[in-house]
Tab-separated table of C-alpha atoms in Angstrom:
chain	number	residue	atom	x	y	z
A	1	MET	CA	47.780	8.030	-47.959
A	2	ASN	CA	49.567	5.885	-45.398
A	3	ARG	CA	52.733	7.742	-44.273
A	4	LEU	CA	54.404	5.110	-42.326
A	5	LYS	CA	56.515	3.424	-45.108
A	6	ASP	CA	59.618	5.473	-44.118
A	7	ALA	CA	59.273	5.113	-40.437
A	8	THR	CA	62.180	3.738	-38.518
A	9	SER	CA	60.059	1.915	-35.853
A	10	PRO	CA	59.446	-1.810	-36.732
A	11	TYR	CA	55.943	-1.299	-35.157
A	12	LEU	CA	54.901	1.369	-37.309
A	13	LEU	CA	56.310	-0.353	-40.326
A	14	GLN	CA	53.873	-3.294	-39.396
A	15	HIS	CA	51.082	-0.723	-40.213
A	16	ALA	CA	52.611	0.841	-43.363
A	17	GLU	CA	50.259	-1.201	-45.509
A	18	ASN	CA	47.147	-0.614	-43.755
A	19	PRO	CA	44.373	1.149	-45.702
A	20	VAL	CA	44.258	3.777	-42.819
A	21	ASP	CA	45.871	7.125	-43.808
A	22	TRP	CA	48.247	6.953	-40.824
A	23	TRP	CA	50.538	9.978	-39.780
A	24	GLU	CA	53.362	9.652	-37.491
A	25	TRP	CA	53.200	12.085	-34.541
A	26	SER	CA	54.051	15.466	-35.903
A	27	ASP	CA	53.141	19.177	-35.861
A	28	GLU	CA	51.967	18.561	-39.309
A	29	ALA	CA	49.396	15.909	-38.553
A	30	LEU	CA	47.781	18.141	-35.903
A	31	ALA	CA	47.802	21.010	-38.418
A	32	GLU	CA	46.013	18.681	-40.886
A	33	ALA	CA	43.359	18.227	-38.144
A	34	ARG	CA	42.803	21.901	-37.670
A	35	ARG	CA	42.637	22.328	-41.489
A	36	ARG	CA	40.160	19.620	-41.873
A	37	ASP	CA	38.299	20.562	-38.690
A	38	VAL	CA	38.268	16.979	-37.476
A	39	PRO	CA	39.451	15.241	-34.358
A	40	VAL	CA	42.635	13.232	-33.977
A	41	LEU	CA	42.411	9.548	-33.551
A	42	LEU	CA	45.750	8.557	-31.807
A	43	SER	CA	46.620	4.947	-31.546
A	44	VAL	CA	49.619	3.829	-29.449
A	45	GLY	CA	51.047	0.379	-29.176
A	46	TYR	CA	54.282	-1.618	-29.599
A	47	ALA	CA	55.688	-4.587	-31.783
A	48	ALA	CA	55.394	-7.233	-29.081
A	49	CYS	CA	51.687	-6.255	-27.947
A	50	HIS	CA	49.143	-9.171	-28.696
A	51	TRP	CA	46.157	-7.086	-28.508
A	52	CYS	CA	47.680	-4.427	-30.700
A	53	HIS	CA	48.026	-6.942	-33.333
A	54	VAL	CA	44.404	-8.114	-32.748
A	55	MET	CA	43.086	-4.602	-33.265
A	56	ALA	CA	45.167	-3.988	-36.309
A	57	HIS	CA	43.815	-7.217	-37.912
A	58	GLN	CA	40.227	-6.613	-37.016
A	59	SER	CA	39.955	-2.890	-37.606
A	60	PHE	CA	43.081	-1.283	-39.191
A	61	GLU	CA	43.450	-3.812	-41.896
A	62	ASP	CA	39.606	-3.730	-42.665
A	63	GLY	CA	38.780	-1.494	-45.549
A	64	GLU	CA	35.397	-0.431	-44.351
A	65	THR	CA	36.716	0.444	-40.949
A	66	ALA	CA	39.826	2.469	-42.427
A	67	ARG	CA	37.321	4.178	-44.726
A	68	ILE	CA	35.389	5.553	-41.685
A	69	MET	CA	38.567	6.431	-39.960
A	70	ASN	CA	40.061	8.361	-42.880
A	71	GLU	CA	36.794	10.278	-43.489
A	72	LEU	CA	36.190	11.230	-39.916
A	73	PHE	CA	39.775	11.732	-38.405
A	74	VAL	CA	43.391	12.520	-38.756
A	75	ASN	CA	44.820	9.186	-37.708
A	76	ILE	CA	48.334	9.103	-35.769
A	77	LYS	CA	50.107	5.968	-35.031
A	78	VAL	CA	52.743	5.989	-32.302
A	79	ASP	CA	55.178	3.329	-31.258
A	80	ARG	CA	55.361	3.617	-27.278
A	81	GLU	CA	58.935	2.310	-27.252
A	82	GLU	CA	59.922	4.867	-29.820
A	83	ARG	CA	57.977	7.865	-28.202
A	84	PRO	CA	57.603	7.183	-24.401
A	85	ASP	CA	57.125	10.775	-23.893
A	86	ILE	CA	53.892	10.707	-25.999
A	87	ASP	CA	52.815	7.445	-24.401
A	88	ALA	CA	53.250	8.717	-20.915
A	89	VAL	CA	51.120	11.798	-21.491
A	90	TYR	CA	48.155	10.041	-22.998
A	91	MET	CA	48.423	6.869	-20.858
A	92	GLU	CA	47.942	9.326	-17.772
A	93	ALA	CA	44.936	10.643	-19.475
A	94	THR	CA	43.595	7.231	-20.246
A	95	GLN	CA	44.088	5.982	-16.721
A	96	ALA	CA	42.416	9.138	-15.389
A	97	MET	CA	39.436	8.709	-17.480
A	98	THR	CA	39.015	4.934	-17.307
A	99	GLY	CA	40.700	3.744	-14.209
A	100	GLN	CA	42.996	1.514	-16.178
A	101	GLY	CA	45.448	1.645	-19.102
A	102	GLY	CA	47.000	-0.686	-21.655
A	103	TRP	CA	47.838	-1.109	-25.222
A	104	PRO	CA	46.652	-0.645	-27.763
A	105	MET	CA	45.977	2.785	-26.345
A	106	THR	CA	43.096	4.619	-28.314
A	107	VAL	CA	42.861	8.210	-27.796
A	108	PHE	CA	40.387	10.805	-29.376
A	109	MET	CA	41.590	14.406	-29.019
A	110	THR	CA	41.222	17.850	-30.260
A	111	PRO	CA	43.676	19.192	-33.032
A	112	ASP	CA	45.284	20.886	-30.056
A	113	GLY	CA	46.195	17.514	-28.396
A	114	HIS	CA	43.592	17.637	-25.719
A	115	PRO	CA	42.142	14.100	-25.021
A	116	PHE	CA	38.537	13.981	-24.604
A	117	TYR	CA	37.918	10.070	-24.887
A	118	CYS	CA	40.345	7.356	-24.161
A	119	GLY	CA	40.383	3.538	-24.163
A	120	THR	CA	42.321	0.662	-25.024
A	121	TYR	CA	41.494	-2.323	-27.271
A	122	PHE	CA	37.934	-2.009	-28.989
A	123	PRO	CA	36.552	-5.130	-31.179
A	124	ARG	CA	35.660	-4.079	-34.633
A	125	ALA	CA	32.016	-3.478	-34.180
A	126	GLN	CA	32.421	-1.473	-30.975
A	127	PHE	CA	35.213	0.465	-32.722
A	128	ARG	CA	33.063	1.413	-35.569
A	129	ALA	CA	30.209	2.498	-33.328
A	130	LEU	CA	32.748	4.555	-31.158
A	131	LEU	CA	34.041	6.289	-34.410
A	132	GLN	CA	30.480	7.203	-35.403
A	133	ALA	CA	29.690	8.417	-31.759
A	134	VAL	CA	32.706	10.555	-31.583
A	135	ASP	CA	32.126	12.083	-34.935
A	136	LYS	CA	28.481	12.889	-33.857
A	137	ALA	CA	29.572	14.460	-30.727
A	138	TRP	CA	32.249	16.437	-32.575
A	139	ALA	CA	29.529	17.751	-34.978
A	140	GLU	CA	26.870	18.365	-32.359
A	141	GLN	CA	28.416	18.917	-29.102
A	142	ARG	CA	31.773	20.478	-29.982
A	143	ASP	CA	31.903	23.088	-27.057
A	144	ASP	CA	31.245	20.018	-24.665
A	145	VAL	CA	33.881	17.885	-26.375
A	146	VAL	CA	36.474	20.679	-26.546
A	147	GLY	CA	35.771	21.828	-22.911
A	148	GLN	CA	36.091	18.063	-21.593
A	149	GLY	CA	39.452	17.907	-23.223
A	150	ARG	CA	40.610	21.279	-21.746
A	151	GLN	CA	39.456	20.026	-18.326
A	152	VAL	CA	41.368	16.818	-18.638
A	153	VAL	CA	44.585	18.705	-19.407
A	154	GLU	CA	43.831	21.200	-16.534
A	155	ALA	CA	43.329	18.381	-14.057
A	156	LEU	CA	46.433	16.420	-14.986
A	157	THR	CA	48.636	19.548	-15.133
A	158	SER	CA	47.222	20.783	-11.760
A	159	ARG	CA	48.790	17.710	-10.119
A	160	GLY	CA	52.201	19.351	-10.424
A	161	PRO	CA	55.354	17.520	-11.631
A	162	GLY	CA	55.905	13.843	-11.173
A	163	PRO	CA	57.962	12.188	-8.492
A	164	ALA	CA	60.556	14.397	-6.989
A	165	GLY	CA	64.055	14.065	-8.225
A	166	THR	CA	65.475	13.647	-11.584
A	167	GLU	CA	68.429	11.473	-10.756
A	168	ALA	CA	68.390	7.766	-11.313
A	169	PRO	CA	67.787	5.688	-8.179
A	170	GLY	CA	70.736	4.595	-6.311
A	171	ALA	CA	72.006	0.955	-5.882
A	172	GLU	CA	70.323	0.632	-2.408
A	173	ARG	CA	67.038	1.722	-3.713
A	174	LEU	CA	67.267	-0.572	-6.665
A	175	ALA	CA	68.399	-3.378	-4.429
A	176	ARG	CA	65.285	-2.889	-2.169
A	177	ALA	CA	63.053	-2.820	-5.161
A	178	VAL	CA	64.382	-6.037	-6.512
A	179	ARG	CA	63.985	-7.794	-3.041
A	180	GLY	CA	60.471	-6.385	-2.940
A	181	LEU	CA	59.425	-7.712	-6.349
A	182	SER	CA	61.441	-11.093	-5.913
A	183	GLY	CA	59.450	-11.549	-2.637
A	184	ALA	CA	56.164	-11.025	-4.477
A	185	TYR	CA	56.756	-13.307	-7.429
A	186	ASP	CA	54.856	-16.382	-7.673
A	187	ALA	CA	57.132	-18.887	-9.519
A	188	GLU	CA	54.171	-21.381	-9.860
A	189	ARG	CA	51.485	-19.030	-11.470
A	190	GLY	CA	53.640	-16.069	-12.698
């Protein structure tokens, strides 16, 4: 059962008719993963994201791919513009694991929210193979998978808090940033 029909996010509403049993981010979704003893597949994107739409058309609207997702995972869809807090946490993990980031962000994680495999866009055939491989690892190497997720969380939290200061940057700092960005902008090639 897709639970996005009552979402407030335009991005989530774009997925309300998918055959995927989407959940919004919630304690209930994570509890369902614990109850079913399956990993969570977290998909983060936003309404204006081209590759988010491509992956949706190729995989999330495809009945067979959705069947595999529904059988093997609790599937959570997040709008990065509505939940930048969730996006930031899992983007940091994605960048740490892959050396890059982007959207759609695809994260496989334990029911406790510990990411153990991250990526971005996957074409349908590669995505289906990945779904099967993650399920096999969960079934046959659970301790390793859970341990890897725990290690990712420990590594990221051991870095300490983000940049110092919680105040917004002042006018001079913003003006320097604008000057720097303006000087680096290529009006001819973007």
